[in-house]
Amino acid sequence: QSVLTQPPSVSGAPRQRVTISCSGSSSNVGNNAVNWYQHLPGKAPKLLIYADELLPSGVSDRLSASKSGASASLAISGLQSEDEADYYCAAWDDSLKGPVFGGGTKLTVL
Amino acid sequence: QVQLQESGPALVKPSETLSLTCTVSGGSISSYLWSWIRQPPGKGLEWIGYSYYSGNTKSNPSLRSRVSISVETSKNQFSLKLNSVTAADTAVYFCARLILNYWYFDLWGRGTLVTVSS
């Protein structure tokens, strides 16, 4: 059971927009920065978003993220087949005194 | 560019010690936090612990008594030891660089599957 809650799967057609939610509590998402990662099995996970909404250099601007209270979301617009992957949210947890992750969301491009 | 690569035995017997090394290439191991994360089959990611390059470490309370993380700056490597392993420790183990501001992992290795079985 992961500390942060994500939907197990989402899907969308090419060129559509999908969002992935991430729900936590006041000890993590509600009080600390949320970060998002993309993982393709067999490859190194990739940082997509840090500090709630900032894109690292080289990450597509089709991605955006936001946070309100203890919930955060990642949006991917203009879906492409290459976006098919697992997506994870993460945040520092004040109780654990370490990072916690969501269970991951599998994105399928129809 | 900086790359991370995990290495170590793929199979460990129950009650023995799991030992992994992460080699950092293309950059210095100094001035960063270095971390281990794992993903059991079919499950989510779990933070194991991190170490500053100078040696200060912190680990997940659920694993703390069994975990040791060390950094060898001369080799640009850091290591994980997890003792008294059980089948529940079977997972893909990732090494990653942890950025102190906002606590995010900006670089990851591809991961290595470690199976605990007799």
JSON list of C-alpha atoms in Angstrom, two decimals:
[
{"chain": "A", "resi": 1, "resn": "GLN", "atom": "CA", "xyz": [0.00, 0.00, 0.00]},
{"chain": "A", "resi": 2, "resn": "SER", "atom": "CA", "xyz": [1.68, 3.19, -1.19]},
{"chain": "A", "resi": 3, "resn": "VAL", "atom": "CA", "xyz": [1.55, 6.36, 0.92]},
{"chain": "A", "resi": 4, "resn": "LEU", "atom": "CA", "xyz": [0.38, 8.49, -2.02]},
{"chain": "A", "resi": 5, "resn": "THR", "atom": "CA", "xyz": [-2.70, 7.41, -3.98]},
{"chain": "A", "resi": 6, "resn": "GLN", "atom": "CA", "xyz": [-2.78, 7.33, -7.77]},
{"chain": "A", "resi": 7, "resn": "PRO", "atom": "CA", "xyz": [-5.25, 5.69, -10.16]},
{"chain": "A", "resi": 8, "resn": "PRO", "atom": "CA", "xyz": [-3.83, 2.37, -11.42]},
{"chain": "A", "resi": 9, "resn": "SER", "atom": "CA", "xyz": [-4.44, 3.28, -15.04]},
{"chain": "A", "resi": 10, "resn": "VAL", "atom": "CA", "xyz": [-5.55, 6.03, -17.39]},
{"chain": "A", "resi": 11, "resn": "SER", "atom": "CA", "xyz": [-5.94, 6.05, -21.14]},
{"chain": "A", "resi": 12, "resn": "GLY", "atom": "CA", "xyz": [-6.48, 8.45, -23.97]},
{"chain": "A", "resi": 13, "resn": "ALA", "atom": "CA", "xyz": [-6.45, 8.67, -27.73]},
{"chain": "A", "resi": 14, "resn": "PRO", "atom": "CA", "xyz": [-3.62, 10.30, -29.67]},
{"chain": "A", "resi": 15, "resn": "ARG", "atom": "CA", "xyz": [-3.69, 14.13, -29.49]},
{"chain": "A", "resi": 16, "resn": "GLN", "atom": "CA", "xyz": [-6.01, 14.04, -26.49]},
{"chain": "A", "resi": 17, "resn": "ARG", "atom": "CA", "xyz": [-5.23, 15.32, -22.99]},
{"chain": "A", "resi": 18, "resn": "VAL", "atom": "CA", "xyz": [-5.11, 13.13, -19.89]},
{"chain": "A", "resi": 19, "resn": "THR", "atom": "CA", "xyz": [-4.58, 13.90, -16.24]},
{"chain": "A", "resi": 20, "resn": "ILE", "atom": "CA", "xyz": [-3.16, 11.71, -13.49]},
{"chain": "A", "resi": 21, "resn": "SER", "atom": "CA", "xyz": [-4.08, 12.48, -9.92]},
{"chain": "A", "resi": 22, "resn": "CYS", "atom": "CA", "xyz": [-2.00, 12.06, -6.78]},
{"chain": "A", "resi": 23, "resn": "SER", "atom": "CA", "xyz": [-3.56, 12.24, -3.34]},
{"chain": "A", "resi": 24, "resn": "GLY", "atom": "CA", "xyz": [-1.67, 12.48, -0.08]},
{"chain": "A", "resi": 25, "resn": "SER", "atom": "CA", "xyz": [-1.91, 14.15, 3.30]},
{"chain": "A", "resi": 26, "resn": "SER", "atom": "CA", "xyz": [-0.74, 17.20, 5.19]},
{"chain": "A", "resi": 27, "resn": "SER", "atom": "CA", "xyz": [2.51, 15.45, 6.09]},
{"chain": "A", "resi": 28, "resn": "ASN", "atom": "CA", "xyz": [3.56, 15.02, 2.47]},
{"chain": "A", "resi": 29, "resn": "VAL", "atom": "CA", "xyz": [1.75, 16.53, -0.56]},
{"chain": "A", "resi": 30, "resn": "GLY", "atom": "CA", "xyz": [0.00, 19.14, 1.53]},
{"chain": "A", "resi": 31, "resn": "ASN", "atom": "CA", "xyz": [3.20, 20.52, 2.99]},
{"chain": "A", "resi": 32, "resn": "ASN", "atom": "CA", "xyz": [6.00, 19.63, 0.57]},
{"chain": "A", "resi": 33, "resn": "ALA", "atom": "CA", "xyz": [6.87, 19.79, -3.10]},
{"chain": "A", "resi": 34, "resn": "VAL", "atom": "CA", "xyz": [5.47, 17.13, -5.40]},
{"chain": "A", "resi": 35, "resn": "ASN", "atom": "CA", "xyz": [7.64, 15.55, -8.07]},
{"chain": "A", "resi": 36, "resn": "TRP", "atom": "CA", "xyz": [6.63, 13.36, -10.99]},
{"chain": "A", "resi": 37, "resn": "TYR", "atom": "CA", "xyz": [8.52, 10.58, -12.76]},
{"chain": "A", "resi": 38, "resn": "GLN", "atom": "CA", "xyz": [8.04, 8.56, -15.92]},
{"chain": "A", "resi": 39, "resn": "HIS", "atom": "CA", "xyz": [9.21, 4.96, -16.04]},
{"chain": "A", "resi": 40, "resn": "LEU", "atom": "CA", "xyz": [9.43, 2.62, -18.97]},
{"chain": "A", "resi": 41, "resn": "PRO", "atom": "CA", "xyz": [10.19, -0.96, -17.79]},
{"chain": "A", "resi": 42, "resn": "GLY", "atom": "CA", "xyz": [13.84, -1.78, -18.21]},
{"chain": "A", "resi": 43, "resn": "LYS", "atom": "CA", "xyz": [14.83, 1.87, -18.45]},
{"chain": "A", "resi": 44, "resn": "ALA", "atom": "CA", "xyz": [15.92, 4.42, -15.90]},
{"chain": "A", "resi": 45, "resn": "PRO", "atom": "CA", "xyz": [13.02, 6.43, -14.44]},
{"chain": "A", "resi": 46, "resn": "LYS", "atom": "CA", "xyz": [12.95, 10.01, -15.70]},
{"chain": "A", "resi": 47, "resn": "LEU", "atom": "CA", "xyz": [12.16, 13.17, -13.76]},
{"chain": "A", "resi": 48, "resn": "LEU", "atom": "CA", "xyz": [9.26, 15.00, -15.42]},
{"chain": "A", "resi": 49, "resn": "ILE", "atom": "CA", "xyz": [8.19, 17.63, -12.90]},
{"chain": "A", "resi": 50, "resn": "TYR", "atom": "CA", "xyz": [9.79, 18.97, -9.72]},
{"chain": "A", "resi": 51, "resn": "ALA", "atom": "CA", "xyz": [8.67, 21.51, -7.12]},
{"chain": "A", "resi": 52, "resn": "ASP", "atom": "CA", "xyz": [4.99, 20.94, -7.93]},
{"chain": "A", "resi": 53, "resn": "GLU", "atom": "CA", "xyz": [5.04, 22.41, -11.43]},
{"chain": "A", "resi": 54, "resn": "LEU", "atom": "CA", "xyz": [8.55, 23.01, -12.78]},
{"chain": "A", "resi": 55, "resn": "LEU", "atom": "CA", "xyz": [9.83, 21.22, -15.89]},
{"chain": "A", "resi": 56, "resn": "PRO", "atom": "CA", "xyz": [13.47, 20.13, -16.01]},
{"chain": "A", "resi": 57, "resn": "SER", "atom": "CA", "xyz": [15.41, 21.10, -19.09]},
{"chain": "A", "resi": 58, "resn": "GLY", "atom": "CA", "xyz": [14.56, 18.86, -22.02]},
{"chain": "A", "resi": 59, "resn": "VAL", "atom": "CA", "xyz": [11.14, 17.76, -20.81]},
{"chain": "A", "resi": 60, "resn": "SER", "atom": "CA", "xyz": [8.32, 18.35, -23.26]},
{"chain": "A", "resi": 61, "resn": "ASP", "atom": "CA", "xyz": [6.10, 21.37, -22.63]},
{"chain": "A", "resi": 62, "resn": "ARG", "atom": "CA", "xyz": [3.11, 19.13, -23.38]},
{"chain": "A", "resi": 63, "resn": "LEU", "atom": "CA", "xyz": [3.42, 18.25, -19.69]},
{"chain": "A", "resi": 64, "resn": "SER", "atom": "CA", "xyz": [2.12, 20.40, -16.89]},
{"chain": "A", "resi": 65, "resn": "ALA", "atom": "CA", "xyz": [1.34, 19.87, -13.23]},
{"chain": "A", "resi": 66, "resn": "SER", "atom": "CA", "xyz": [-0.47, 21.55, -10.39]},
{"chain": "A", "resi": 67, "resn": "LYS", "atom": "CA", "xyz": [-1.26, 21.10, -6.72]},
{"chain": "A", "resi": 68, "resn": "SER", "atom": "CA", "xyz": [-4.06, 22.13, -4.43]},
{"chain": "A", "resi": 69, "resn": "GLY", "atom": "CA", "xyz": [-3.94, 21.22, -0.77]},
{"chain": "A", "resi": 70, "resn": "ALA", "atom": "CA", "xyz": [-3.03, 17.57, -0.39]},
{"chain": "A", "resi": 71, "resn": "SER", "atom": "CA", "xyz": [-3.79, 16.67, -4.01]},
{"chain": "A", "resi": 72, "resn": "ALA", "atom": "CA", "xyz": [-1.68, 17.07, -7.11]},
{"chain": "A", "resi": 73, "resn": "SER", "atom": "CA", "xyz": [-2.12, 16.28, -10.76]},
{"chain": "A", "resi": 74, "resn": "LEU", "atom": "CA", "xyz": [-0.06, 15.77, -13.87]},
{"chain": "A", "resi": 75, "resn": "ALA", "atom": "CA", "xyz": [-1.49, 16.65, -17.28]},
{"chain": "A", "resi": 76, "resn": "ILE", "atom": "CA", "xyz": [-0.21, 15.42, -20.62]},
{"chain": "A", "resi": 77, "resn": "SER", "atom": "CA", "xyz": [-1.63, 17.11, -23.69]},
{"chain": "A", "resi": 78, "resn": "GLY", "atom": "CA", "xyz": [-1.29, 16.10, -27.33]},
{"chain": "A", "resi": 79, "resn": "LEU", "atom": "CA", "xyz": [-0.89, 12.44, -26.38]},
{"chain": "A", "resi": 80, "resn": "GLN", "atom": "CA", "xyz": [1.64, 10.46, -28.38]},
{"chain": "A", "resi": 81, "resn": "SER", "atom": "CA", "xyz": [2.39, 6.76, -28.45]},
{"chain": "A", "resi": 82, "resn": "GLU", "atom": "CA", "xyz": [5.76, 7.48, -26.82]},
{"chain": "A", "resi": 83, "resn": "ASP", "atom": "CA", "xyz": [3.91, 8.69, -23.72]},
{"chain": "A", "resi": 84, "resn": "GLU", "atom": "CA", "xyz": [2.86, 5.12, -22.89]},
{"chain": "A", "resi": 85, "resn": "ALA", "atom": "CA", "xyz": [4.62, 4.45, -19.61]},
{"chain": "A", "resi": 86, "resn": "ASP", "atom": "CA", "xyz": [4.17, 4.26, -15.86]},
{"chain": "A", "resi": 87, "resn": "TYR", "atom": "CA", "xyz": [3.95, 7.58, -14.02]},
{"chain": "A", "resi": 88, "resn": "TYR", "atom": "CA", "xyz": [4.76, 8.11, -10.34]},
{"chain": "A", "resi": 89, "resn": "CYS", "atom": "CA", "xyz": [4.24, 11.03, -8.00]},
{"chain": "A", "resi": 90, "resn": "ALA", "atom": "CA", "xyz": [6.46, 11.54, -4.98]},
{"chain": "A", "resi": 91, "resn": "ALA", "atom": "CA", "xyz": [6.93, 13.97, -2.12]},
{"chain": "A", "resi": 92, "resn": "TRP", "atom": "CA", "xyz": [8.92, 14.37, 1.06]},
{"chain": "A", "resi": 93, "resn": "ASP", "atom": "CA", "xyz": [7.01, 13.05, 4.09]},
{"chain": "A", "resi": 94, "resn": "ASP", "atom": "CA", "xyz": [7.48, 14.92, 7.37]},
{"chain": "A", "resi": 95, "resn": "SER", "atom": "CA", "xyz": [6.48, 11.90, 9.47]},
{"chain": "A", "resi": 96, "resn": "LEU", "atom": "CA", "xyz": [8.70, 9.38, 7.67]},
{"chain": "A", "resi": 97, "resn": "LYS", "atom": "CA", "xyz": [11.42, 12.02, 7.23]},
{"chain": "A", "resi": 98, "resn": "GLY", "atom": "CA", "xyz": [12.01, 10.63, 3.78]},
{"chain": "A", "resi": 99, "resn": "PRO", "atom": "CA", "xyz": [10.49, 10.57, 0.29]},
{"chain": "A", "resi": 100, "resn": "VAL", "atom": "CA", "xyz": [7.25, 8.67, -0.35]},
{"chain": "A", "resi": 101, "resn": "PHE", "atom": "CA", "xyz": [5.82, 7.55, -3.68]},
{"chain": "A", "resi": 102, "resn": "GLY", "atom": "CA", "xyz": [2.48, 6.88, -5.27]},
{"chain": "A", "resi": 103, "resn": "GLY", "atom": "CA", "xyz": [1.65, 3.40, -6.48]},
{"chain": "A", "resi": 104, "resn": "GLY", "atom": "CA", "xyz": [2.08, 4.42, -10.10]},
{"chain": "A", "resi": 105, "resn": "THR", "atom": "CA", "xyz": [-0.32, 4.98, -12.98]},
{"chain": "A", "resi": 106, "resn": "LYS", "atom": "CA", "xyz": [-0.07, 3.11, -16.25]},
{"chain": "A", "resi": 107, "resn": "LEU", "atom": "CA", "xyz": [-0.86, 5.38, -19.19]},
{"chain": "A", "resi": 108, "resn": "THR", "atom": "CA", "xyz": [-2.17, 3.68, -22.32]},
{"chain": "A", "resi": 109, "resn": "VAL", "atom": "CA", "xyz": [-2.42, 5.55, -25.59]},
{"chain": "A", "resi": 110, "resn": "LEU", "atom": "CA", "xyz": [-5.34, 4.02, -27.47]},
{"chain": "B", "resi": 1, "resn": "GLN", "atom": "CA", "xyz": [26.32, 13.51, -19.04]},
{"chain": "B", "resi": 2, "resn": "VAL", "atom": "CA", "xyz": [26.17, 11.90, -15.61]},
{"chain": "B", "resi": 3, "resn": "GLN", "atom": "CA", "xyz": [25.01, 8.28, -15.61]},
{"chain": "B", "resi": 4, "resn": "LEU", "atom": "CA", "xyz": [24.36, 5.78, -12.84]},
{"chain": "B", "resi": 5, "resn": "GLN", "atom": "CA", "xyz": [24.76, 2.02, -13.11]},
{"chain": "B", "resi": 6, "resn": "GLU", "atom": "CA", "xyz": [23.80, -0.58, -10.51]},
{"chain": "B", "resi": 7, "resn": "SER", "atom": "CA", "xyz": [25.77, -3.81, -10.13]},
{"chain": "B", "resi": 8, "resn": "GLY", "atom": "CA", "xyz": [25.69, -6.81, -7.86]},
{"chain": "B", "resi": 9, "resn": "PRO", "atom": "CA", "xyz": [24.42, -10.38, -7.50]},
{"chain": "B", "resi": 10, "resn": "ALA", "atom": "CA", "xyz": [21.02, -11.12, -9.02]},
{"chain": "B", "resi": 11, "resn": "LEU", "atom": "CA", "xyz": [20.32, -13.93, -6.56]},
{"chain": "B", "resi": 12, "resn": "VAL", "atom": "CA", "xyz": [20.70, -13.86, -2.79]},
{"chain": "B", "resi": 13, "resn": "LYS", "atom": "CA", "xyz": [19.82, -16.60, -0.32]},
{"chain": "B", "resi": 14, "resn": "PRO", "atom": "CA", "xyz": [17.39, -15.97, 2.55]},
{"chain": "B", "resi": 15, "resn": "SER", "atom": "CA", "xyz": [19.04, -14.65, 5.73]},
{"chain": "B", "resi": 16, "resn": "GLU", "atom": "CA", "xyz": [22.11, -13.50, 3.79]},
{"chain": "B", "resi": 17, "resn": "THR", "atom": "CA", "xyz": [23.20, -9.96, 2.90]},
{"chain": "B", "resi": 18, "resn": "LEU", "atom": "CA", "xyz": [22.21, -8.19, -0.30]},
{"chain": "B", "resi": 19, "resn": "SER", "atom": "CA", "xyz": [25.06, -6.04, -1.60]},
{"chain": "B", "resi": 20, "resn": "LEU", "atom": "CA", "xyz": [24.78, -3.60, -4.50]},
{"chain": "B", "resi": 21, "resn": "THR", "atom": "CA", "xyz": [27.04, -0.91, -5.90]},
{"chain": "B", "resi": 22, "resn": "CYS", "atom": "CA", "xyz": [26.14, 2.13, -7.94]},
{"chain": "B", "resi": 23, "resn": "THR", "atom": "CA", "xyz": [28.84, 3.58, -10.17]},
{"chain": "B", "resi": 24, "resn": "VAL", "atom": "CA", "xyz": [28.56, 7.25, -11.07]},
{"chain": "B", "resi": 25, "resn": "SER", "atom": "CA", "xyz": [30.14, 8.13, -14.42]},
{"chain": "B", "resi": 26, "resn": "GLY", "atom": "CA", "xyz": [30.47, 11.44, -16.23]},
{"chain": "B", "resi": 27, "resn": "GLY", "atom": "CA", "xyz": [30.52, 13.52, -13.07]},
{"chain": "B", "resi": 28, "resn": "SER", "atom": "CA", "xyz": [31.68, 13.69, -9.48]},
{"chain": "B", "resi": 29, "resn": "ILE", "atom": "CA", "xyz": [29.95, 11.99, -6.60]},
{"chain": "B", "resi": 30, "resn": "SER", "atom": "CA", "xyz": [30.80, 14.94, -4.37]},
{"chain": "B", "resi": 31, "resn": "SER", "atom": "CA", "xyz": [28.29, 17.55, -3.25]},
{"chain": "B", "resi": 32, "resn": "TYR", "atom": "CA", "xyz": [25.15, 15.45, -3.70]},
{"chain": "B", "resi": 33, "resn": "LEU", "atom": "CA", "xyz": [22.91, 13.03, -1.87]},
{"chain": "B", "resi": 34, "resn": "TRP", "atom": "CA", "xyz": [22.89, 9.47, -3.23]},
{"chain": "B", "resi": 35, "resn": "SER", "atom": "CA", "xyz": [19.95, 7.20, -2.71]},
{"chain": "B", "resi": 36, "resn": "TRP", "atom": "CA", "xyz": [18.57, 3.71, -3.11]},
{"chain": "B", "resi": 37, "resn": "ILE", "atom": "CA", "xyz": [14.97, 2.95, -4.07]},
{"chain": "B", "resi": 38, "resn": "ARG", "atom": "CA", "xyz": [13.35, -0.40, -4.75]},
{"chain": "B", "resi": 39, "resn": "GLN", "atom": "CA", "xyz": [10.27, -1.76, -6.50]},
{"chain": "B", "resi": 40, "resn": "PRO", "atom": "CA", "xyz": [8.97, -5.21, -5.57]},
{"chain": "B", "resi": 41, "resn": "PRO", "atom": "CA", "xyz": [7.32, -7.10, -8.45]},
{"chain": "B", "resi": 42, "resn": "GLY", "atom": "CA", "xyz": [3.91, -5.62, -9.22]},
{"chain": "B", "resi": 43, "resn": "LYS", "atom": "CA", "xyz": [4.22, -2.97, -6.51]},
{"chain": "B", "resi": 44, "resn": "GLY", "atom": "CA", "xyz": [5.15, 0.69, -6.21]},
{"chain": "B", "resi": 45, "resn": "LEU", "atom": "CA", "xyz": [8.42, 2.39, -5.43]},
{"chain": "B", "resi": 46, "resn": "GLU", "atom": "CA", "xyz": [9.86, 2.39, -1.91]},
{"chain": "B", "resi": 47, "resn": "TRP", "atom": "CA", "xyz": [12.64, 4.69, -0.70]},
{"chain": "B", "resi": 48, "resn": "ILE", "atom": "CA", "xyz": [15.37, 2.71, 1.07]},
{"chain": "B", "resi": 49, "resn": "GLY", "atom": "CA", "xyz": [17.77, 5.40, 2.18]},
{"chain": "B", "resi": 50, "resn": "TYR", "atom": "CA", "xyz": [20.30, 8.01, 1.18]},
{"chain": "B", "resi": 51, "resn": "SER", "atom": "CA", "xyz": [23.82, 9.08, 1.96]},
{"chain": "B", "resi": 52, "resn": "TYR", "atom": "CA", "xyz": [25.54, 12.37, 1.58]},
{"chain": "B", "resi": 53, "resn": "TYR", "atom": "CA", "xyz": [28.89, 12.10, -0.18]},
{"chain": "B", "resi": 54, "resn": "SER", "atom": "CA", "xyz": [30.58, 12.85, 3.11]},
{"chain": "B", "resi": 55, "resn": "GLY", "atom": "CA", "xyz": [28.99, 9.81, 4.72]},
{"chain": "B", "resi": 56, "resn": "ASN", "atom": "CA", "xyz": [25.98, 11.11, 6.65]},
{"chain": "B", "resi": 57, "resn": "THR", "atom": "CA", "xyz": [23.18, 8.63, 6.03]},
{"chain": "B", "resi": 58, "resn": "LYS", "atom": "CA", "xyz": [19.45, 8.26, 6.61]},
{"chain": "B", "resi": 59, "resn": "SER", "atom": "CA", "xyz": [17.24, 5.27, 5.90]},
{"chain": "B", "resi": 60, "resn": "ASN", "atom": "CA", "xyz": [13.58, 4.28, 5.85]},
{"chain": "B", "resi": 61, "resn": "PRO", "atom": "CA", "xyz": [12.52, 3.40, 9.41]},
{"chain": "B", "resi": 62, "resn": "SER", "atom": "CA", "xyz": [10.94, 0.18, 8.12]},
{"chain": "B", "resi": 63, "resn": "LEU", "atom": "CA", "xyz": [14.37, -1.02, 6.99]},
{"chain": "B", "resi": 64, "resn": "ARG", "atom": "CA", "xyz": [16.71, 0.98, 9.21]},
{"chain": "B", "resi": 65, "resn": "SER", "atom": "CA", "xyz": [18.02, -1.86, 11.35]},
{"chain": "B", "resi": 66, "resn": "ARG", "atom": "CA", "xyz": [19.01, -3.86, 8.25]},
{"chain": "B", "resi": 67, "resn": "VAL", "atom": "CA", "xyz": [20.31, -1.14, 5.92]},
{"chain": "B", "resi": 68, "resn": "SER", "atom": "CA", "xyz": [23.76, 0.28, 5.44]},
{"chain": "B", "resi": 69, "resn": "ILE", "atom": "CA", "xyz": [24.62, 2.84, 2.75]},
{"chain": "B", "resi": 70, "resn": "SER", "atom": "CA", "xyz": [28.17, 4.02, 2.13]},
{"chain": "B", "resi": 71, "resn": "VAL", "atom": "CA", "xyz": [29.95, 6.29, -0.33]},
{"chain": "B", "resi": 72, "resn": "GLU", "atom": "CA", "xyz": [33.42, 5.71, -1.73]},
{"chain": "B", "resi": 73, "resn": "THR", "atom": "CA", "xyz": [34.44, 9.01, -3.30]},
{"chain": "B", "resi": 74, "resn": "SER", "atom": "CA", "xyz": [37.77, 7.68, -4.61]},
{"chain": "B", "resi": 75, "resn": "LYS", "atom": "CA", "xyz": [35.87, 5.22, -6.81]},
{"chain": "B", "resi": 76, "resn": "ASN", "atom": "CA", "xyz": [32.88, 7.48, -7.52]},
{"chain": "B", "resi": 77, "resn": "GLN", "atom": "CA", "xyz": [30.64, 4.74, -6.16]},
{"chain": "B", "resi": 78, "resn": "PHE", "atom": "CA", "xyz": [28.10, 4.26, -3.43]},
{"chain": "B", "resi": 79, "resn": "SER", "atom": "CA", "xyz": [26.82, 1.00, -2.02]},
{"chain": "B", "resi": 80, "resn": "LEU", "atom": "CA", "xyz": [23.85, -0.64, -0.37]},
{"chain": "B", "resi": 81, "resn": "LYS", "atom": "CA", "xyz": [23.92, -3.51, 2.08]},
{"chain": "B", "resi": 82, "resn": "LEU", "atom": "CA", "xyz": [20.67, -5.05, 3.28]},
{"chain": "B", "resi": 83, "resn": "ASN", "atom": "CA", "xyz": [21.12, -7.88, 5.73]},
{"chain": "B", "resi": 84, "resn": "SER", "atom": "CA", "xyz": [18.90, -10.77, 6.85]},
{"chain": "B", "resi": 85, "resn": "VAL", "atom": "CA", "xyz": [16.98, -10.71, 3.58]},
{"chain": "B", "resi": 86, "resn": "THR", "atom": "CA", "xyz": [13.73, -12.58, 2.97]},
{"chain": "B", "resi": 87, "resn": "ALA", "atom": "CA", "xyz": [11.59, -13.18, -0.11]},
{"chain": "B", "resi": 88, "resn": "ALA", "atom": "CA", "xyz": [9.90, -9.83, 0.65]},
{"chain": "B", "resi": 89, "resn": "ASP", "atom": "CA", "xyz": [13.16, -8.12, -0.31]},
{"chain": "B", "resi": 90, "resn": "THR", "atom": "CA", "xyz": [12.91, -9.40, -3.88]},
{"chain": "B", "resi": 91, "resn": "ALA", "atom": "CA", "xyz": [12.72, -6.27, -6.00]},
{"chain": "B", "resi": 92, "resn": "VAL", "atom": "CA", "xyz": [14.25, -4.13, -8.70]},
{"chain": "B", "resi": 93, "resn": "TYR", "atom": "CA", "xyz": [16.76, -1.91, -6.91]},
{"chain": "B", "resi": 94, "resn": "PHE", "atom": "CA", "xyz": [17.46, 1.56, -8.30]},
{"chain": "B", "resi": 95, "resn": "CYS", "atom": "CA", "xyz": [20.20, 3.99, -7.40]},
{"chain": "B", "resi": 96, "resn": "ALA", "atom": "CA", "xyz": [19.48, 7.67, -7.85]},
{"chain": "B", "resi": 97, "resn": "ARG", "atom": "CA", "xyz": [20.83, 11.17, -7.20]},
{"chain": "B", "resi": 98, "resn": "LEU", "atom": "CA", "xyz": [18.71, 13.12, -4.73]},
{"chain": "B", "resi": 99, "resn": "ILE", "atom": "CA", "xyz": [18.51, 16.89, -4.91]},
{"chain": "B", "resi": 100, "resn": "LEU", "atom": "CA", "xyz": [18.15, 18.54, -1.51]},
{"chain": "B", "resi": 101, "resn": "ASN", "atom": "CA", "xyz": [15.94, 21.42, -2.67]},
{"chain": "B", "resi": 102, "resn": "TYR", "atom": "CA", "xyz": [12.45, 19.99, -3.11]},
{"chain": "B", "resi": 103, "resn": "TRP", "atom": "CA", "xyz": [13.76, 16.46, -2.48]},
{"chain": "B", "resi": 104, "resn": "TYR", "atom": "CA", "xyz": [13.58, 15.08, -6.00]},
{"chain": "B", "resi": 105, "resn": "PHE", "atom": "CA", "xyz": [15.57, 12.38, -7.78]},
{"chain": "B", "resi": 106, "resn": "ASP", "atom": "CA", "xyz": [17.02, 13.98, -10.91]},
{"chain": "B", "resi": 107, "resn": "LEU", "atom": "CA", "xyz": [19.05, 11.01, -12.16]},
{"chain": "B", "resi": 108, "resn": "TRP", "atom": "CA", "xyz": [18.37, 7.30, -11.89]},
{"chain": "B", "resi": 109, "resn": "GLY", "atom": "CA", "xyz": [20.02, 4.05, -12.86]},
{"chain": "B", "resi": 110, "resn": "ARG", "atom": "CA", "xyz": [18.13, 1.46, -14.89]},
{"chain": "B", "resi": 111, "resn": "GLY", "atom": "CA", "xyz": [17.72, -0.76, -11.89]},
{"chain": "B", "resi": 112, "resn": "THR", "atom": "CA", "xyz": [18.78, -4.31, -11.16]},
{"chain": "B", "resi": 113, "resn": "LEU", "atom": "CA", "xyz": [16.52, -7.19, -10.20]},
{"chain": "B", "resi": 114, "resn": "VAL", "atom": "CA", "xyz": [17.55, -8.99, -7.04]},
{"chain": "B", "resi": 115, "resn": "THR", "atom": "CA", "xyz": [15.75, -12.21, -6.20]},
{"chain": "B", "resi": 116, "resn": "VAL", "atom": "CA", "xyz": [15.89, -13.69, -2.72]},
{"chain": "B", "resi": 117, "resn": "SER", "atom": "CA", "xyz": [15.55, -17.45, -2.98]},
{"chain": "B", "resi": 118, "resn": "SER", "atom": "CA", "xyz": [17.29, -20.56, -1.82]}
]
